[in-house]
Coordinates of C-alpha atoms and ligand atoms in Angstrom, one line a residue:
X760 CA -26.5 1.2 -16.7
X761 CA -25.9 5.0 -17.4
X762 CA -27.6 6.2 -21.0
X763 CA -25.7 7.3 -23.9
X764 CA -27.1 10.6 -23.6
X765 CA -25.5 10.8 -20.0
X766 CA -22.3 9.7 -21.2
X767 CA -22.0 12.3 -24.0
X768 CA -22.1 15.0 -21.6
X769 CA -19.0 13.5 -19.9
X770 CA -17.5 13.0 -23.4
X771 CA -18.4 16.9 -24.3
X772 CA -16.2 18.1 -20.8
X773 CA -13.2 15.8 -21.6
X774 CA -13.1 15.6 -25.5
X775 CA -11.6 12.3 -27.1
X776 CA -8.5 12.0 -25.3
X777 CA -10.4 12.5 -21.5
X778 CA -13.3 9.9 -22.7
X779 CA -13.4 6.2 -24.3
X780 CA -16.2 4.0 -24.2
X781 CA -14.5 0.8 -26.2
X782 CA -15.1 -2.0 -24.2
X783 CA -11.0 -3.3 -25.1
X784 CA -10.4 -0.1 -23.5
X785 CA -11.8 -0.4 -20.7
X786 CA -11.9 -4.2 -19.7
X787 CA -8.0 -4.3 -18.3
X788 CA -9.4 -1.8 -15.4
X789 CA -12.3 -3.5 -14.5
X790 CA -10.3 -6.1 -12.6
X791 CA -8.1 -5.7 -9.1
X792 CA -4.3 -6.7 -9.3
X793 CA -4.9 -9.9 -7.5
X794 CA -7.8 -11.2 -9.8
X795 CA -10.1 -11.2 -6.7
X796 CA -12.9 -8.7 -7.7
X797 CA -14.2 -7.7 -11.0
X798 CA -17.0 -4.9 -12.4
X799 CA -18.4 -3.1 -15.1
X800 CA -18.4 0.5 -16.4
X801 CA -19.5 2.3 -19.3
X802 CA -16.7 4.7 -19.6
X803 CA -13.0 5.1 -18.3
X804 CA -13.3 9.3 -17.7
X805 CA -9.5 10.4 -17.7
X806 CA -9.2 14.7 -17.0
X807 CA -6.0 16.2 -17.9
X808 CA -6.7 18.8 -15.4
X809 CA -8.1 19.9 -12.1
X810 CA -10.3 22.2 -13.6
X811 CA -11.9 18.7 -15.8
X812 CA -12.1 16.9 -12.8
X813 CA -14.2 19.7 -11.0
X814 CA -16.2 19.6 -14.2
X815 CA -16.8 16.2 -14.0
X816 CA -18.0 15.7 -10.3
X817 CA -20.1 18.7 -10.9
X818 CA -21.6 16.8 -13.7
X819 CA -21.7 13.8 -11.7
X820 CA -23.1 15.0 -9.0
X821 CA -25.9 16.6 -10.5
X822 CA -27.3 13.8 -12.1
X823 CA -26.3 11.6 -9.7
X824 CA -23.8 9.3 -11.5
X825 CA -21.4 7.4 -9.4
X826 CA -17.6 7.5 -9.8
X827 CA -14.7 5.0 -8.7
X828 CA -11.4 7.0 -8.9
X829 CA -8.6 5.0 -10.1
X830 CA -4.8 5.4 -10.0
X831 CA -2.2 2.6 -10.9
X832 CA -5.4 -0.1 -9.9
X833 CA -2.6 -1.9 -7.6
X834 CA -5.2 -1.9 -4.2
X835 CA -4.8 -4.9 -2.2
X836 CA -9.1 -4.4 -1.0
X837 CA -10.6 -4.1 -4.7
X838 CA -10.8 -0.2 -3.6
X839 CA -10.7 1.0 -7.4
X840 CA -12.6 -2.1 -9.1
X841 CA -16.3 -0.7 -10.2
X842 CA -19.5 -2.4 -8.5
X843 CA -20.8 -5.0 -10.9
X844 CA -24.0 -3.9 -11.9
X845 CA -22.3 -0.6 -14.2
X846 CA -23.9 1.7 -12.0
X847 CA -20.3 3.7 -11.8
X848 CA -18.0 5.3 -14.2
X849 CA -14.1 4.6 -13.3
X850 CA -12.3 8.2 -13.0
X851 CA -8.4 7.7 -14.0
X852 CA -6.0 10.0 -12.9
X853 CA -3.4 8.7 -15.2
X854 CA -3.1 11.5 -17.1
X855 CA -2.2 13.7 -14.2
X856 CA 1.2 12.7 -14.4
X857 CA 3.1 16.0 -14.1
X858 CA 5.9 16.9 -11.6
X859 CA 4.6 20.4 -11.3
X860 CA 7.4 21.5 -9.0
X861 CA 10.7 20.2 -7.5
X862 CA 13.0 22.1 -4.9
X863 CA 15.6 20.7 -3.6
X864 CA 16.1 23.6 -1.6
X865 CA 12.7 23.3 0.3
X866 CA 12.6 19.7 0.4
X867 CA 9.5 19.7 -1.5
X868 CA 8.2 17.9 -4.5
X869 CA 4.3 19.5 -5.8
X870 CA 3.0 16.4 -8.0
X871 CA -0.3 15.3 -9.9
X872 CA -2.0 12.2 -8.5
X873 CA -1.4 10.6 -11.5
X874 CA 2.7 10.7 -11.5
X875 CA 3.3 6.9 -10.6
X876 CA 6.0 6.7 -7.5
X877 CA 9.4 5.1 -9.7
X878 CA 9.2 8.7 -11.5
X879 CA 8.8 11.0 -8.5
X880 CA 11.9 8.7 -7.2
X881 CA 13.9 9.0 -10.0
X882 CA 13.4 12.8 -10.8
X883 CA 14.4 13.7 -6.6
X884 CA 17.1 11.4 -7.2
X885 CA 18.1 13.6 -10.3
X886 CA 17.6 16.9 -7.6
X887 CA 20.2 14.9 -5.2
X888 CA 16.7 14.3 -3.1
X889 CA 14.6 11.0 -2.5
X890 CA 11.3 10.4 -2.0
X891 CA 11.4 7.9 0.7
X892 CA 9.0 6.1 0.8
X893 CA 8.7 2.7 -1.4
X894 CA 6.9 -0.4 -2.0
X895 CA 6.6 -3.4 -4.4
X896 CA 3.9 -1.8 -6.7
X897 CA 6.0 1.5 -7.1
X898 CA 5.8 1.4 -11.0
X899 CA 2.8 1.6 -11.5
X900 CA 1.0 3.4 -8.4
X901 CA 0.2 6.6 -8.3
X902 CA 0.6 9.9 -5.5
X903 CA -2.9 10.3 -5.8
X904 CA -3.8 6.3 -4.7
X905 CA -0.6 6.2 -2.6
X906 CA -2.6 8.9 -0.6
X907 CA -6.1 7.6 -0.9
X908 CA -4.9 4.4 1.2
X909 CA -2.1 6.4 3.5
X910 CA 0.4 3.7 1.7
X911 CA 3.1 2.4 3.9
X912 CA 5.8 0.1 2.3
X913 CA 9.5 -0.5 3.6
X914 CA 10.6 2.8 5.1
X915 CA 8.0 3.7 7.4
X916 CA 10.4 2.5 10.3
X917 CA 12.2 5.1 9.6
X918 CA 9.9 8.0 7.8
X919 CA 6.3 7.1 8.7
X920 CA 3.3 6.3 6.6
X921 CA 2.4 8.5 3.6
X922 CA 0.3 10.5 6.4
X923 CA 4.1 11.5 7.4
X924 CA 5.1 13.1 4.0
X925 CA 2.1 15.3 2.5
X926 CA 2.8 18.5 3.4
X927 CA 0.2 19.9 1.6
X928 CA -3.3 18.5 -1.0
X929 CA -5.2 20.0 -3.4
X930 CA -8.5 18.1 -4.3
X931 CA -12.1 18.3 -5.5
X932 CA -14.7 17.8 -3.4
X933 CA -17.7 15.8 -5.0
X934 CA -19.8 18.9 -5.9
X935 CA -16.9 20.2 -7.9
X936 CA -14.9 22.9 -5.8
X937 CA -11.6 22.8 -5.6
X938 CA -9.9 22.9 -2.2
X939 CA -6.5 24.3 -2.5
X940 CA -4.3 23.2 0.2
X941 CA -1.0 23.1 -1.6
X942 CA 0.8 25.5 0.8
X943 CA 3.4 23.5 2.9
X944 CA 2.4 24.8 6.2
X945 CA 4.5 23.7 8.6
X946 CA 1.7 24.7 11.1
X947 CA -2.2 25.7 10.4
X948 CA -4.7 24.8 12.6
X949 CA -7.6 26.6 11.1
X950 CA -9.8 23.6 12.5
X951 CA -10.3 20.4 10.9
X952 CA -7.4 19.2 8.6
X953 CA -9.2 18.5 5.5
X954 CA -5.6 17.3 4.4
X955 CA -5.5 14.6 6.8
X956 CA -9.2 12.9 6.2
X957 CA -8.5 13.0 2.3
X958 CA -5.3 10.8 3.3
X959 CA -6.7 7.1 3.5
X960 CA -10.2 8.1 2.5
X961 CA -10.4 5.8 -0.4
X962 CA -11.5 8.0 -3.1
X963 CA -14.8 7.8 -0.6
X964 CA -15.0 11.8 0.0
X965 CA -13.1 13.6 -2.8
X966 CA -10.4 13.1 -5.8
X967 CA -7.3 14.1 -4.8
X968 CA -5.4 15.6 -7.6
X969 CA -2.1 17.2 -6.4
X970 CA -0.2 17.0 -3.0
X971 CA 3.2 18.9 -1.6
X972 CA 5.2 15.9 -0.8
X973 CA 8.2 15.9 1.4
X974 CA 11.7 15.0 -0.2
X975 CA 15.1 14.0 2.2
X976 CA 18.5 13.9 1.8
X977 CA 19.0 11.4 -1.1
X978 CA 21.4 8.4 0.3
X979 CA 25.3 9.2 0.8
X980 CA 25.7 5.1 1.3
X981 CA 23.9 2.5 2.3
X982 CA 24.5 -1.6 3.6
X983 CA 21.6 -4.1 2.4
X984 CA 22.1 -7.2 4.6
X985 CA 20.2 -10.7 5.0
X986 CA 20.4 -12.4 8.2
X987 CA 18.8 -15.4 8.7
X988 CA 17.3 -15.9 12.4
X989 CA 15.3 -18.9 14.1
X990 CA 12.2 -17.1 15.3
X991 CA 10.7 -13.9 15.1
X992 CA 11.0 -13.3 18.8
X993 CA 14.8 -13.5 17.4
X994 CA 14.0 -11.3 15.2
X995 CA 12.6 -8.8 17.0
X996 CA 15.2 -8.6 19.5
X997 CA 17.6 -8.0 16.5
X998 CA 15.6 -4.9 15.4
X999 CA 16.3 -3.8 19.0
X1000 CA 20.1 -4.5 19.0
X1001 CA 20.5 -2.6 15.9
X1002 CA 18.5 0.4 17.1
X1003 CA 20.5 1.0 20.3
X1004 CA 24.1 0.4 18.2
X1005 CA 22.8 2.5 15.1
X1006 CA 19.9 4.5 15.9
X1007 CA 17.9 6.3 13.0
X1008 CA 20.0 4.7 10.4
X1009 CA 18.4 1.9 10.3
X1010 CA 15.6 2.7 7.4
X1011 CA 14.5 -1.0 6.5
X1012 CA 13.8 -4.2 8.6
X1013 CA 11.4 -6.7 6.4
X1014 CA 10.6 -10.4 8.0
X1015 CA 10.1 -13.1 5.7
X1016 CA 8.9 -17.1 6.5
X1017 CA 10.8 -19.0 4.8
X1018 CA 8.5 -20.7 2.8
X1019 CA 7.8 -17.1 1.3
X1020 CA 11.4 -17.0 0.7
X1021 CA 11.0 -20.3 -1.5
X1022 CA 8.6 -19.3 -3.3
X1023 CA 10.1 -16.4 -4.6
X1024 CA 12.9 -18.7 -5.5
X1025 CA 11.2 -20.9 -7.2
X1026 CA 8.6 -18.6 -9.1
X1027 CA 10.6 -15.4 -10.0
X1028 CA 13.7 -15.7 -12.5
X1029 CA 16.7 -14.6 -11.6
X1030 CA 16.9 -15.0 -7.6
X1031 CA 18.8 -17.1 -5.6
X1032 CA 19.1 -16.6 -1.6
X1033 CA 21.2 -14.6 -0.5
X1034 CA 22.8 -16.6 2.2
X1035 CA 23.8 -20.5 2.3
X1036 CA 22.1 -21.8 5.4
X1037 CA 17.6 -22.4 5.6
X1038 CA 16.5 -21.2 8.6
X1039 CA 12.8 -20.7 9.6
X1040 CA 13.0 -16.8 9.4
X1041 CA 14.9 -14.1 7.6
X1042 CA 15.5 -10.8 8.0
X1043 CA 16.4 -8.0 5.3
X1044 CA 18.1 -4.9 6.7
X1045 CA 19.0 -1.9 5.3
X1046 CA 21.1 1.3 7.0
X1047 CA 21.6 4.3 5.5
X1048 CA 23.8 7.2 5.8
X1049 CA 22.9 10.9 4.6
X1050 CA 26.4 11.6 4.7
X1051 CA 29.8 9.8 3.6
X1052 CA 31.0 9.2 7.0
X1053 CA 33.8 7.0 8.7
X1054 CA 33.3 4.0 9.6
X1055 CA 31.0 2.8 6.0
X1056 CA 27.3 1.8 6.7
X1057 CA 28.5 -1.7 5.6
X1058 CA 31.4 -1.3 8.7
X1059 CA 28.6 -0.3 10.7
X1060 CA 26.3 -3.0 10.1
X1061 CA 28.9 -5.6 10.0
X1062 CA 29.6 -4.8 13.5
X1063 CA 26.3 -5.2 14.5
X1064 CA 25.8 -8.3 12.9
X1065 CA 28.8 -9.3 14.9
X1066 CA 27.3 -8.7 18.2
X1067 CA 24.1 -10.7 16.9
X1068 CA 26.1 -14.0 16.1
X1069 CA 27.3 -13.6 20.1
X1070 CA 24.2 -13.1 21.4
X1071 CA 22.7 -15.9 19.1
X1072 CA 20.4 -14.0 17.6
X1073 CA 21.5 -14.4 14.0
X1074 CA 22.3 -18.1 12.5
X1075 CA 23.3 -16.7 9.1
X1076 CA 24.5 -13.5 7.4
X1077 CA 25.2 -11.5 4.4
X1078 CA 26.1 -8.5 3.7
X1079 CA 25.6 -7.1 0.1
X1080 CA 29.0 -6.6 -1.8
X1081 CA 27.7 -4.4 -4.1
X1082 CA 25.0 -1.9 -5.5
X1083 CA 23.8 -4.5 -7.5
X1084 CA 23.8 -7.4 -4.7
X1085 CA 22.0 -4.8 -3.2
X1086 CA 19.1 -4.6 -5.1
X1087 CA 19.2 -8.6 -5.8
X1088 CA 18.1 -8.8 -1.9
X1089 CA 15.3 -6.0 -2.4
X1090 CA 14.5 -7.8 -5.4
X1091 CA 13.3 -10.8 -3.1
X1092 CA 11.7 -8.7 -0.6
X1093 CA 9.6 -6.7 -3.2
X1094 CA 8.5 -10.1 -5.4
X1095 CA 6.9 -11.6 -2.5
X1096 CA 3.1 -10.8 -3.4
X1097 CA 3.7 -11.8 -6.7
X1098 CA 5.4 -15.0 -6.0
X1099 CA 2.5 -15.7 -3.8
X1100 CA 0.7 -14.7 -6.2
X1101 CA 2.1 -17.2 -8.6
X1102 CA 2.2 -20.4 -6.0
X1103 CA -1.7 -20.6 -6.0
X1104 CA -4.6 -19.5 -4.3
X1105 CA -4.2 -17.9 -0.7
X1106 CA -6.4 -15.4 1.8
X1107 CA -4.1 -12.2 2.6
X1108 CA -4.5 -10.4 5.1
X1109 CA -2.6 -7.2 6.0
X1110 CA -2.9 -6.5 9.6
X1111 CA -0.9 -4.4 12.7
X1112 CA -0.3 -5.7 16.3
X1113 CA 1.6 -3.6 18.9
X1114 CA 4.9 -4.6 17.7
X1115 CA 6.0 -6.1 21.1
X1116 CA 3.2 -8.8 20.4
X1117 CA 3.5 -9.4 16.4
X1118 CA 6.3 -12.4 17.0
X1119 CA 3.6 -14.2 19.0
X1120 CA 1.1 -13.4 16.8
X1121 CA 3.1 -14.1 13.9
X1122 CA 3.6 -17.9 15.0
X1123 CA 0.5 -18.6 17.1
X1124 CA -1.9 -17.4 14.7
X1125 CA -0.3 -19.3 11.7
X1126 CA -0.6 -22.3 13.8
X1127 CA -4.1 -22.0 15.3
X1128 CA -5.1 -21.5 11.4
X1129 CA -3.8 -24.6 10.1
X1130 CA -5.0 -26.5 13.2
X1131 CA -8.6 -25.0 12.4
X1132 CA -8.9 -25.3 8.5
X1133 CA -7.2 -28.5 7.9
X1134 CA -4.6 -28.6 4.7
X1135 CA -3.6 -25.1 5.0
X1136 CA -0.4 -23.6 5.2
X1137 CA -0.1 -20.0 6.7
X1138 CA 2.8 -17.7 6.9
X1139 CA 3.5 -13.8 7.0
X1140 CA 5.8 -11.4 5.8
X1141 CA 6.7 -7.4 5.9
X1142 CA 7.4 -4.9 8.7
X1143 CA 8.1 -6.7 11.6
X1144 CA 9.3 -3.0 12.9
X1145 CA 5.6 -1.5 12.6
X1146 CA 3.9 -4.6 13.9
X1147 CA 2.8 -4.6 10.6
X1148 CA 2.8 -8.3 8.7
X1149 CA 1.1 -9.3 5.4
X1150 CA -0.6 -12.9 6.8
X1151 CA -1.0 -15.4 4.4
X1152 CA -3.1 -18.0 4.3
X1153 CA -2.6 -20.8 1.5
X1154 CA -5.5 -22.8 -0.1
X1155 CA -4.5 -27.0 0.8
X1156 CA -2.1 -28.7 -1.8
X1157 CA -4.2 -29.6 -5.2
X1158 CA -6.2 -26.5 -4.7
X1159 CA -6.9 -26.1 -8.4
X1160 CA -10.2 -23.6 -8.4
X1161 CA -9.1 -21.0 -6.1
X1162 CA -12.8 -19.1 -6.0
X1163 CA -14.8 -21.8 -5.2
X1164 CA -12.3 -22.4 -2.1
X1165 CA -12.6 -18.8 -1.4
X1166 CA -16.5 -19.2 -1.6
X1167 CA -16.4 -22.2 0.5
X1168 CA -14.4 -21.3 3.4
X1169 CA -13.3 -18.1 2.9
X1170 CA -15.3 -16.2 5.1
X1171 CA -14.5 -18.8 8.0
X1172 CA -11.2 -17.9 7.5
X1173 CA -11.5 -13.9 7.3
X1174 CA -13.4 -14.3 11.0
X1175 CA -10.7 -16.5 12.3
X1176 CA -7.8 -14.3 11.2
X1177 CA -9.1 -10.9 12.3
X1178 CA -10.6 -12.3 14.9
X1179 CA -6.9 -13.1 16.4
X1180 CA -6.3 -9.8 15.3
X1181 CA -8.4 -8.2 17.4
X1182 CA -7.8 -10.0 20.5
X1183 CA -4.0 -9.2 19.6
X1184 CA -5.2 -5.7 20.2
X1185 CA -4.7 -4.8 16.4
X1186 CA -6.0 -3.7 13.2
X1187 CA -7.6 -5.7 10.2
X1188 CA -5.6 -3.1 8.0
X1189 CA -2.6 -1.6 8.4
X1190 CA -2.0 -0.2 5.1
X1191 CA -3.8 -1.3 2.5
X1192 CA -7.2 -0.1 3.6
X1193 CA -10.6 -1.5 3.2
X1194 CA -11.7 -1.0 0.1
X1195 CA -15.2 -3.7 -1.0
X1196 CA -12.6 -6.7 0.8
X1197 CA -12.7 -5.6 4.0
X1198 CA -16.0 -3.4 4.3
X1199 CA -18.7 -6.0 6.4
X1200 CA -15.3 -7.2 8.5
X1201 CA -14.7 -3.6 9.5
X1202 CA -18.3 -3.4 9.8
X1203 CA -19.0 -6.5 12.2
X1204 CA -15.6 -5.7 14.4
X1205 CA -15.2 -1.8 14.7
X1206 CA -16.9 -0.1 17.6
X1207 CA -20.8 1.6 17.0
X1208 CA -18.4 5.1 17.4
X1209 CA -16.1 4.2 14.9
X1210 CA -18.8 3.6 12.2
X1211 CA -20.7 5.8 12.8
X1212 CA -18.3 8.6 12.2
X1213 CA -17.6 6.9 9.3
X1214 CA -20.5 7.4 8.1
X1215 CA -21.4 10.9 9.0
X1216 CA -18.0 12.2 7.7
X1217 CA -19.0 10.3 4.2
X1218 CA -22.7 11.8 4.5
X1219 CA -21.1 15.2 5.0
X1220 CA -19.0 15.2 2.0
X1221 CA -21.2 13.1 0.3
X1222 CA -24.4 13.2 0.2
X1223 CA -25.5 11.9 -3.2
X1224 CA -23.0 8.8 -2.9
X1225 CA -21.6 9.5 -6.1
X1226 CA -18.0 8.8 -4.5
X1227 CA -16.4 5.2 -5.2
X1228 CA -19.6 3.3 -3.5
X1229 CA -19.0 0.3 -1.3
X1230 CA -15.8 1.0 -0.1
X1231 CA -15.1 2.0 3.1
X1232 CA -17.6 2.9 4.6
X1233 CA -20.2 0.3 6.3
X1234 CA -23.7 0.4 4.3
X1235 CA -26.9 0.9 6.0
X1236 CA -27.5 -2.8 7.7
X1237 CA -24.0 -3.6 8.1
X1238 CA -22.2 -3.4 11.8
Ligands
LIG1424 C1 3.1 -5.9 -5.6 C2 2.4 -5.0 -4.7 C3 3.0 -4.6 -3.5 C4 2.4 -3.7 -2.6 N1 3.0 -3.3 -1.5 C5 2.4 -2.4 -0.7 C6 3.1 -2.0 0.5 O1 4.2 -2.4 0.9 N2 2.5 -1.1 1.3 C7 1.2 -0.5 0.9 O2 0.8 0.3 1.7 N3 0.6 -0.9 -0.2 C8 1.1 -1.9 -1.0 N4 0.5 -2.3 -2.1 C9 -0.9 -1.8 -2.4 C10 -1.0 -0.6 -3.4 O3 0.2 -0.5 -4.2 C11 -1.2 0.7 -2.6 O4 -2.5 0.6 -2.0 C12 -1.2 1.9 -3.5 O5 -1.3 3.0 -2.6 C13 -2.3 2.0 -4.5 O6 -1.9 3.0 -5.4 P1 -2.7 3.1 -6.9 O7 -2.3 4.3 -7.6 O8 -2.5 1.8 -7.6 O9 -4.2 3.2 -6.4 P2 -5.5 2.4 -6.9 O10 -5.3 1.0 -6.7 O11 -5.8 2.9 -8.3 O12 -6.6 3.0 -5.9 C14 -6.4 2.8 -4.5 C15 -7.6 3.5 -3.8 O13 -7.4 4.9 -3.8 C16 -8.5 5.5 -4.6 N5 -7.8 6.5 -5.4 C17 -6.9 6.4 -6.4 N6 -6.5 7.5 -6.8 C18 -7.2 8.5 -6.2 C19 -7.2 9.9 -6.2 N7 -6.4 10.6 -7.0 N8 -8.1 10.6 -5.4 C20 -8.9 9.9 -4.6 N9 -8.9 8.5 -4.5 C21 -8.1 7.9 -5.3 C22 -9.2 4.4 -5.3 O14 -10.5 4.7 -5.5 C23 -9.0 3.2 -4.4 O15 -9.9 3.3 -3.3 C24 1.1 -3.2 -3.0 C25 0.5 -3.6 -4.2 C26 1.1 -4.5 -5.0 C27 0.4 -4.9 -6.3

């Protein structure tokens, strides 16, 4: 545990608003969103500025006092719970929540880590910008973790990862300097792009405390539409269709089982599906316009839908009337964790395939999981475009202590799923990252090279492991 004496040198840097120490405080971040991992900590540290944070790794540093750094504490992989034993203070960037800049003319939003993703939407959409890029935990997660994990989310078909839209980062590194890398260089290659490891790092190498994020046109008009489809090979092959009749508009393409689609029925008020007929698969589409153009984007994706029904690829369809029938289909899309949540204890798993082989994989890995663990159900979801699924696996009916099924089987389970992932050619995480979940799984599966860089990049930066310990990166022993 880290002494009182220790803490009221953090308390002098940050003064009462920066600092608490009351345990009621403190206990709602000591937990991950999913319930799955659970610390300790002394202290919730909270800087107001860059300059406190670079105080407080200083301080850290020097006396050798770990830090997890915590945004919106929405990480899939525990990445911003503390370790258990209180060896670690939690370092909130929640209060540094200010748009600092916003040009429309430049495209170019300059935010603190701590502005949480709904307000940087809402204040482009009030420049006639957007942010795009969007997923279910956008009120409450922050730039600063949205970067730590290079979040993905719904529009990366169309606009990449969060790699794709910092254009610039300021951060401290964990002795306390200040990098400064705000400057929206549309080309610098003074070496190593310092930028570019802080983005997915985890919190493992440095706090990121402001980034240059890229803004596009906001939408002239957009078509939402729910098709339903009989396999994901179907699926697929609709994605493709779509592509060569509308090219870049298409901006969303989300799979969902329908089981998933049933549970959000059943578990989230307000819902109802948005078309008549069951199938096995659905697909939610979205096409946007920059520009008010003849024919509509609903004209547009009518037609193709057309075209699908001929070539069989679509069983079902609707397209949303209205603004608000709109977001009703979103709606669906973006409860699915927590309907799953809600439906009782599963293993997730967030991994990429090349996207020619995720409809296989999607099937024949749910399959050969219920075959091997007897009572199961499995299913996926999510971005059928990026070979990118959220996979599913549900504890059997009656289930009624999920931990104890997690203790019991889970890590059979973890080896079977990303060991199909693997021979799939893919990743165990496409875009929630590793955090404490997946650090011995990366560890037994990634190559000697891989780790090991890993681990020299984190010893670089790092040398007193003072930054979020346990995540990541593979301890000594492990791989
Ligand atoms: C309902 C739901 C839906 C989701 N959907 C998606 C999705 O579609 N796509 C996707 O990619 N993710 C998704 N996520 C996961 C999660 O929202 C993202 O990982 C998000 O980027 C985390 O942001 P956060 O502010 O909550 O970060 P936190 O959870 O607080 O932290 C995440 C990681 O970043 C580190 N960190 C946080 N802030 C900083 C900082 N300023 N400097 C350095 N390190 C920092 C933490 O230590 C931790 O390792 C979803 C989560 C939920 C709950």
């Amino acid at each position: 545990m880290i002494d009182t004496e220790t803490l009221q040198k953090f308390r002098d840097i940050l003064g009462p608003k920066g600092f608490t120490d009351d345990p009621d405080d403190i206990a709602p971040w000591t937990s991950d969103w999913r319930g799955r991992y659970h610390g300790t900590a002394a202290a919730i540290l909270s800087p107001a500025s860059t300059q406190e944070v670079s105080q407080v790794l200083a301080l850290a540093n020097r006396l050798g006092v770990a830090v997890v750094p915590q945004g919106g504490n929405t990480s899939m992989v525990g990445g911003a719970t503390p370790p258990m034993d209180g060896s670690a203070l939690i370092l909130s960037l929640r209060r540094m929540n200010q748009i600092r800049s916003l040009s429309a003319k430049d495209n170019l939003a300059v935010c603190e880590a701590g502005v949480i993703l709904s307000t940087l939407h809402d204040a482009a959409a009030d420049a006639g910008r957007r942010f795009p890029l969007s997923l279910g935990a956008k009120g409450s997660a922050t730039i600063g973790g949205l970067i730590s994990t290079n979040a993905g989310g719904t529009q990366v078909l169309r606009h990449g990862t969060m790699r794709a839209l910092v254009d610039g980062i300021e951060a401290v590194l964990p002795d306390g300097s200040i990098y400064e890398g705000l400057d929206a260089l549309k080309k610098d290659n003074r070496g190593y792009d310092l930028k570019q490891l802080l983005i997915g790092a985890e919190g493992t190498i440095g706090i990121v405390t402001a980034a240059s994020l890229r803004l596009v046109p906001a939408i002239a008009d957009r078509a939402v539409g729910w098709v339903g489809v009989e396999t994901p090979e179907d699926a697929l092959a609709l994605l493709r269709m779509l592509e060569s009749r509308l090219g870049g508009m298409v901006e969303g393409f989300e799979i969902i089982a329908d089981d998933g689609l049933g549970h959000v029925l059943s578990h989230i008020p307000s819902t109802r599906s948005p078309i008549e007929t069951r199938t096995p698969w659905h697909v939610l589409i979205e096409v946007d316009l920059d520009e008010q153009t003849e024919p509509s984007a609903a004209e547009r994706l009518e037609g193709a839908l057309a075209e699908a029904f001929e070539a069989g690829l679509a069983k079902d369809a609707a397209v949303a009337a209205s603004e608000a029938q709109a977001e009703a289909f979103w709606k669906i899309r973006e409860s699915l964790s927590e309907a799953e949540r809600a439906q009782g204890p599963a293993l997730q798993y967030d991994v990429s395939v090349p996207v020619a082989r995720m409809p296989a994989f999607m099937t024949q890995a749910a399959a050969a999981a219920q075959q091997a663990f007897p009572g199961t159900t499995a299913s996926s979801f999510g971005h059928l475009g990026d070979g990118n699924v959220h996979f599913h696996v549900r504890a059997p009916k009656g289930t009624s202590d999920g931990p104890a099924w997690i203790a019991a089987d889970g890590g059979r389970i973890n080896a079977f799923v990303h060991d199909a992932v693997v021979a799939a050619g893919g990743s165990i995480s496409a875009e929630h990252g590793i955090g404490q979940m997946k650090r011995t799984e990366l560890a037994r599966l990634a190559s000697p090279a891989r780790i090991a860089t890993l681990r020299a990049i984190k010893a670089a930066f790092d040398p007193r492991g003072i930054m979020n310990p346990g995540k990541l990166v593979p301890l000594d022993g492990e791989g």
